[in-house]
Coordinates of C-alpha atoms in Angstrom, one line a residue:
M227 CA -44.6 -62.5 47.0
R228 CA -41.6 -60.7 45.3
T229 CA -43.8 -58.2 43.7
I230 CA -45.5 -57.3 47.1
T231 CA -42.0 -56.7 48.4
L232 CA -40.9 -54.3 45.8
I233 CA -44.5 -52.5 46.5
A234 CA -43.8 -52.4 50.1
L235 CA -40.5 -50.9 49.6
F236 CA -41.1 -48.5 47.2
L237 CA -44.2 -47.6 49.5
L238 CA -41.6 -47.1 52.0
C239 CA -38.9 -45.1 50.2
M240 CA -41.7 -42.9 49.2
L241 CA -43.0 -42.4 52.9
G242 CA -39.2 -41.4 53.7
C243 CA -39.0 -39.0 50.6
A244 CA -42.1 -37.3 51.8
R245 CA -40.7 -37.0 55.3
Q246 CA -37.3 -35.7 54.3
S247 CA -39.6 -33.0 52.0
D248 CA -41.8 -31.9 54.8
N249 CA -38.8 -31.9 57.2
R250 CA -36.6 -29.5 54.9
Q251 CA -39.9 -27.4 54.3
A252 CA -39.9 -26.8 58.1
S253 CA -36.4 -26.0 58.3
L254 CA -36.4 -23.4 55.5
I255 CA -39.3 -21.9 56.9
L256 CA -37.6 -21.6 60.2
Q257 CA -34.9 -20.1 58.6
L258 CA -36.8 -17.5 56.7
Q259 CA -38.4 -16.7 60.0
N260 CA -35.3 -16.5 61.8
N261 CA -33.7 -14.1 58.9
A262 CA -36.7 -11.8 59.3
K263 CA -36.4 -11.5 63.2
A264 CA -32.4 -11.2 63.3
H265 CA -32.1 -8.3 60.5
G266 CA -35.5 -6.7 59.8
L267 CA -36.4 -7.8 56.8
L268 CA -39.9 -6.9 55.7
A269 CA -40.9 -9.2 52.9
Q270 CA -39.2 -12.2 51.5
A271 CA -39.6 -14.6 48.8
V272 CA -37.6 -17.8 48.1
L273 CA -37.5 -20.4 45.7
V274 CA -35.5 -23.5 44.9
K275 CA -34.9 -25.9 42.4
H276 CA -32.5 -29.2 41.5
N277 CA -32.5 -30.1 38.2
N278 CA -35.5 -28.4 37.3
N279 CA -37.4 -29.8 39.9
L280 CA -39.2 -27.3 42.2
L281 CA -37.7 -28.1 46.0
F282 CA -39.2 -25.0 47.8
A283 CA -41.1 -22.1 47.2
H284 CA -42.3 -19.7 49.9
A285 CA -43.2 -16.1 50.7
M286 CA -43.9 -14.1 53.8
G287 CA -44.1 -10.8 55.3
Y288 CA -45.7 -7.7 53.5
T289 CA -45.3 -5.5 50.5
D290 CA -45.0 -2.4 52.5
I291 CA -44.8 -0.9 55.9
S292 CA -48.5 -0.5 56.2
R293 CA -48.9 -4.6 56.6
A294 CA -51.9 -4.1 54.3
K295 CA -50.9 -6.9 51.8
P296 CA -49.2 -10.0 52.5
V297 CA -46.2 -11.1 50.5
T298 CA -47.2 -14.3 48.0
K299 CA -45.2 -16.6 45.7
D300 CA -46.3 -14.5 42.8
S301 CA -45.2 -10.8 44.6
I302 CA -43.0 -8.8 42.0
F303 CA -40.0 -7.3 43.4
P304 CA -37.3 -4.4 42.2
I305 CA -34.5 -6.7 41.6
F306 CA -31.7 -3.8 40.8
S307 CA -28.8 -5.2 39.4
V308 CA -30.0 -8.7 39.0
S309 CA -31.1 -6.8 35.8
K310 CA -27.6 -6.9 34.7
L311 CA -27.9 -10.7 33.7
F312 CA -30.5 -10.1 31.2
A313 CA -28.1 -8.0 29.5
S314 CA -25.1 -10.4 29.6
T315 CA -27.4 -13.4 28.2
L316 CA -28.2 -11.2 25.4
L317 CA -24.3 -10.4 25.0
F318 CA -23.5 -14.3 25.0
Q319 CA -25.9 -14.5 22.1
L320 CA -24.1 -12.3 20.2
V321 CA -21.1 -14.4 20.9
E322 CA -22.6 -17.6 20.1
Q323 CA -23.6 -16.0 16.9
N324 CA -20.3 -14.7 15.8
K325 CA -21.2 -11.1 15.8
I326 CA -19.1 -10.1 19.0
N327 CA -15.9 -10.9 20.0
L328 CA -15.5 -10.6 24.0
E329 CA -11.9 -10.3 23.1
A330 CA -11.9 -7.4 20.4
P331 CA -11.2 -3.5 21.4
I332 CA -14.7 -2.1 22.2
G333 CA -13.7 0.6 19.8
Q334 CA -13.9 -2.0 16.9
Y335 CA -17.4 -1.8 17.3
L336 CA -18.5 1.6 19.0
E337 CA -16.1 4.2 17.0
H338 CA -17.9 7.7 19.2
L339 CA -16.1 6.3 22.5
P340 CA -13.6 8.6 24.3
K341 CA -10.5 7.5 22.6
I342 CA -8.8 6.2 25.9
W343 CA -11.8 3.7 26.0
Q344 CA -11.3 2.3 22.6
P345 CA -8.8 -0.1 23.2
I346 CA -10.2 -2.1 25.9
P347 CA -11.8 -5.4 25.2
V348 CA -15.6 -5.9 25.7
A349 CA -14.6 -9.0 28.1
H350 CA -13.5 -5.9 31.0
F351 CA -17.0 -4.4 30.2
L352 CA -18.5 -7.5 31.3
N353 CA -15.8 -7.9 34.3
H354 CA -15.6 -4.4 35.7
S355 CA -12.1 -4.2 35.1
T356 CA -11.9 -1.1 32.5
G357 CA -11.2 1.7 35.0
L358 CA -14.0 3.4 33.7
P359 CA -15.2 6.5 36.0
E360 CA -18.7 6.4 37.4
Y361 CA -21.3 8.4 35.5
F362 CA -23.7 9.2 38.5
E363 CA -23.2 10.8 41.6
F364 CA -25.6 10.4 44.8
D365 CA -26.8 14.1 46.0
D366 CA -29.4 14.5 48.9
K367 CA -30.7 11.0 48.1
Q368 CA -31.3 11.7 44.6
V369 CA -28.9 10.2 41.7
I370 CA -27.6 13.0 39.8
A371 CA -27.0 11.7 36.3
P372 CA -26.6 13.3 32.6
K373 CA -29.9 13.4 30.6
S374 CA -28.9 10.5 27.9
I375 CA -26.2 7.9 27.2
D376 CA -24.8 10.7 24.7
A377 CA -25.0 13.2 27.5
V378 CA -22.7 10.1 29.7
I379 CA -20.3 9.8 27.1
Q380 CA -19.7 13.4 26.6
S381 CA -19.3 14.4 30.1
L382 CA -16.5 11.7 30.6
S383 CA -14.5 11.8 27.5
N384 CA -11.8 14.1 29.1
T385 CA -12.1 12.1 32.5
P386 CA -8.8 10.1 33.1
L387 CA -9.6 6.0 34.0
Q388 CA -9.2 5.2 37.6
F389 CA -6.8 2.6 36.9
K390 CA -5.0 0.9 34.2
P391 CA -7.6 -1.9 32.4
N392 CA -7.6 -5.2 33.8
S393 CA -5.0 -4.0 36.7
A394 CA -8.2 -4.1 39.0
I395 CA -11.7 -4.8 39.4
S396 CA -14.4 -1.7 40.5
Y397 CA -17.7 -2.5 40.1
N398 CA -19.2 0.2 37.8
Q399 CA -22.4 0.9 36.1
T400 CA -20.9 3.3 33.1
N401 CA -19.4 -0.3 31.6
Y402 CA -23.3 -1.4 31.3
L403 CA -24.0 2.1 29.4
V404 CA -21.2 0.9 27.1
I405 CA -22.7 -2.8 27.0
K406 CA -26.3 -1.4 26.0
L407 CA -24.9 0.7 23.2
L408 CA -23.0 -2.4 21.9
L409 CA -26.2 -4.5 21.8
E410 CA -28.4 -1.9 20.3
K411 CA -25.5 -0.7 17.8
I412 CA -25.4 -4.6 17.0
T413 CA -28.8 -5.7 16.7
E414 CA -30.1 -2.2 15.7
Q415 CA -33.0 -2.7 18.2
P416 CA -33.8 -1.0 21.2
Y417 CA -32.4 -2.5 24.5
S418 CA -35.7 -2.9 26.1
T419 CA -37.3 -4.8 22.8
L420 CA -34.2 -7.3 22.7
V421 CA -34.9 -8.4 26.4
Q422 CA -38.5 -8.9 25.6
A423 CA -38.2 -10.7 22.3
R424 CA -35.2 -12.8 23.1
I425 CA -35.7 -13.5 26.2
L426 CA -39.2 -12.7 28.3
T427 CA -41.5 -13.6 25.7
P428 CA -39.9 -17.2 24.7
L429 CA -39.8 -18.0 28.4
K430 CA -43.5 -16.9 28.9
M431 CA -42.2 -14.8 31.7
H432 CA -45.1 -12.9 32.1
K433 CA -44.4 -11.3 35.7
T434 CA -41.0 -9.5 34.5
F435 CA -40.8 -6.2 33.6
I436 CA -38.6 -3.6 32.3
K437 CA -39.8 0.1 34.0
E438 CA -38.9 2.0 30.9
V439 CA -41.8 -0.6 28.9
S440 CA -44.6 -0.9 31.5
N441 CA -45.4 1.1 34.6
S442 CA -48.4 -0.7 35.5
F443 CA -47.7 -3.6 37.6
Q444 CA -48.0 -4.0 41.0
H445 CA -44.7 -4.6 43.1
V446 CA -43.5 -4.6 46.8
T447 CA -42.2 -1.4 48.2
A448 CA -38.3 -0.8 48.2
Y449 CA -36.5 0.1 51.3
L450 CA -32.6 0.7 51.7
P451 CA -30.5 -1.9 53.0
N452 CA -29.2 -1.1 56.5
S453 CA -32.3 1.6 57.0
G454 CA -31.6 1.4 61.1
D455 CA -34.2 1.5 63.5
A456 CA -37.0 1.4 61.4
L457 CA -37.2 0.9 57.4
Q458 CA -36.6 3.9 55.0
L459 CA -38.0 4.3 51.8
N460 CA -35.2 3.6 49.0
P461 CA -35.5 7.3 47.0
Y462 CA -33.2 6.3 44.5
V463 CA -34.2 6.7 41.0
F464 CA -31.9 6.1 38.1
P465 CA -32.5 7.3 34.4
S466 CA -34.7 5.3 32.5
Y467 CA -31.9 4.7 29.8
A468 CA -30.3 3.0 33.1
N469 CA -32.5 0.2 32.6
I470 CA -29.7 -2.3 31.7
H471 CA -28.1 -2.0 34.9
S472 CA -31.4 -1.3 37.4
D473 CA -35.2 -1.0 36.8
A474 CA -36.1 -4.4 36.1
Y475 CA -39.1 -5.9 38.3
S476 CA -39.7 -10.1 38.5
N477 CA -40.5 -12.3 40.7
I478 CA -39.2 -16.0 41.7
H479 CA -41.2 -18.0 39.4
D480 CA -40.2 -16.1 36.5
L481 CA -36.3 -15.8 37.6
G482 CA -36.2 -19.7 38.3
I483 CA -37.7 -20.1 34.9
F484 CA -34.8 -17.8 33.4
L485 CA -32.2 -19.6 35.4
S486 CA -33.5 -22.8 34.3
A487 CA -33.4 -22.1 31.0
L488 CA -29.9 -20.8 30.8
I489 CA -28.5 -23.9 32.6
N490 CA -30.5 -26.1 30.2
G491 CA -29.2 -24.6 27.2
E492 CA -32.0 -23.0 25.6
L493 CA -30.7 -19.3 25.7
V494 CA -27.1 -20.2 24.9
D495 CA -25.1 -23.0 24.1
K496 CA -24.0 -24.8 27.3
S497 CA -20.7 -25.5 26.1
L498 CA -20.2 -21.6 25.8
L499 CA -21.7 -20.9 28.9
E500 CA -19.3 -23.0 30.5
S501 CA -16.5 -21.2 29.2
L502 CA -17.7 -17.8 30.0
W503 CA -18.4 -18.7 33.6
Q504 CA -14.9 -18.8 34.4
P505 CA -13.4 -16.3 36.5
A506 CA -11.5 -14.0 34.7
L507 CA -7.5 -13.4 35.1
L508 CA -6.2 -9.7 36.1
E509 CA -3.1 -8.5 34.8
D510 CA -1.0 -9.9 37.6
G511 CA -2.6 -13.3 37.4
S512 CA -4.9 -12.9 40.2
K513 CA -8.7 -14.0 39.6
N514 CA -11.6 -11.7 38.9
Y515 CA -14.5 -12.4 41.2
F516 CA -16.7 -11.7 38.0
A517 CA -17.0 -14.3 35.3
S518 CA -18.4 -12.3 32.3
S519 CA -20.9 -10.4 34.4
W520 CA -21.8 -12.9 36.5
E521 CA -20.2 -13.3 40.0
Y522 CA -18.5 -16.3 40.3
E523 CA -17.5 -18.8 43.5
E524 CA -17.1 -22.4 44.9
V525 CA -19.0 -23.8 47.3
G526 CA -17.6 -27.2 48.3
N527 CA -17.8 -29.7 45.2
W528 CA -19.7 -26.7 43.0
H529 CA -19.2 -24.2 41.0
A530 CA -21.1 -21.3 41.4
V531 CA -22.4 -17.7 39.6
G532 CA -24.9 -15.3 40.5
H533 CA -25.8 -11.9 41.2
D534 CA -26.6 -9.5 44.0
G535 CA -29.5 -6.7 43.6
G536 CA -29.5 -3.6 45.7
G537 CA -27.9 -5.1 48.4
V538 CA -31.0 -6.7 49.3
L539 CA -31.7 -10.0 47.0
R540 CA -29.6 -12.4 45.4
V541 CA -29.9 -15.2 42.4
K542 CA -27.6 -17.9 42.3
L543 CA -27.2 -20.8 39.9
L544 CA -24.7 -23.7 41.4
F545 CA -23.6 -26.6 39.0
K546 CA -21.3 -29.5 38.5
E547 CA -18.9 -30.1 35.5
N548 CA -20.6 -30.2 32.3
M549 CA -23.7 -28.5 34.2
T550 CA -25.0 -31.8 34.5
D551 CA -26.4 -31.4 37.6
S552 CA -27.6 -27.7 38.8
I553 CA -29.4 -26.3 41.8
I554 CA -31.2 -22.9 41.7
V555 CA -31.6 -20.7 45.0
I556 CA -33.8 -16.9 44.7
Y557 CA -33.5 -14.9 47.6
L558 CA -35.6 -11.7 47.3
T559 CA -36.5 -9.0 49.7
N560 CA -37.3 -5.3 49.6
G561 CA -34.8 -4.1 52.4
N562 CA -33.3 -4.7 56.1
L563 CA -32.6 -2.9 59.0
D564 CA -29.2 -4.2 59.8
G565 CA -27.6 -4.1 56.4
V566 CA -27.4 -7.8 56.1
W567 CA -25.4 -8.7 53.1
S568 CA -27.5 -10.9 50.6
R569 CA -24.9 -13.4 50.2
A570 CA -25.2 -14.4 53.9
L571 CA -29.3 -14.7 53.2
I572 CA -28.7 -16.6 50.4
N573 CA -26.0 -19.1 52.3
S574 CA -28.6 -19.8 55.1
I575 CA -30.7 -21.9 52.3
E576 CA -27.9 -23.1 50.5
S577 CA -26.2 -24.6 53.5
K578 CA -29.6 -26.6 54.0
V579 CA -30.5 -27.7 50.6
L580 CA -26.9 -28.7 48.6
P581 CA -27.1 -32.4 48.6
D582 CA -23.8 -33.3 50.1
R583 CA -22.2 -32.4 53.6
Y584 CA -18.9 -31.1 52.3
S585 CA -20.7 -28.6 50.6
R586 CA -23.2 -27.8 52.9
L587 CA -20.8 -27.1 55.3
S588 CA -18.3 -25.0 52.9
S589 CA -21.4 -22.9 52.4
W590 CA -22.2 -22.6 56.2
F591 CA -18.6 -21.5 57.0
D592 CA -18.5 -19.0 54.0
S593 CA -21.8 -17.1 55.5
L594 CA -19.6 -16.3 58.5
F595 CA -17.5 -13.8 56.8
D596 CA -20.2 -12.4 54.7

């Protein structure tokens, strides 16, 4: 009799879990539909994982405005600045191997940099607190930039810093060109080779590409954020040497694999990660919102790190102390009409999947200010 009772309780529990899962799926799909309508989103792909368990994966919309081809969960998106997370992971690995000290001046590793840059600690390049000038300009919907990284360094060699290092934050792509030089100097390998050999191949991320390496894959068309009445093609093309801060392509499945591998300690030691994923302090004692390249925030009872991509997409990894509990949220789009910030989009999903009410309310409240 006791066995029958236990079986009945188990079945009731399973039925309850199935209903809860069905309700969550319906709620999240409705949220995506509402987001598309409210913000003029053509393509969306979203994935949610909790402790390596897939909670939600869904795609809707079309790969371009012709609406000839629907988006699927396998569709590849340009991920723009989310590309930087591969670079920071590679740098973390070299820190773990004692080949790079984040507190050491960059000139200790790269002697040919402008003299005024050389005393700046490596960590400031990750946290966008160097004061370096930007290396490119926008002109008539084009990226105007020097022909090589060496030419970038030469062109900026006599340009003053924008501010005293670590006195302010200025999100800046030049920082990542320096990080590329650093990675290649220490490893004696091209950056694209490092990403492939140390991240993509070991994790079997077969739908992730660095544009310089492969141009043969199909991907959704990129449109501008805040396009207005109709989606406008994104015309901005960075030079091939800029692949460290842009020009990677991926899908929700591969990005989920990458973030899971990180939080599970497969790419970088967990204790090192936790120490790196702490917001840096600026000179005046205020907190930098970057934590070793990752945007850091606290969501209710959770720490969170992640990154925006092109103002249209975002990845986010939430975790508890000691990384014993984690949630991954990935929200990919390819443009919007009204300029909705990617944080608002990801919060619309996050506020429905966080397991505790306080954190859900915190996420929802934060979204009101995005």
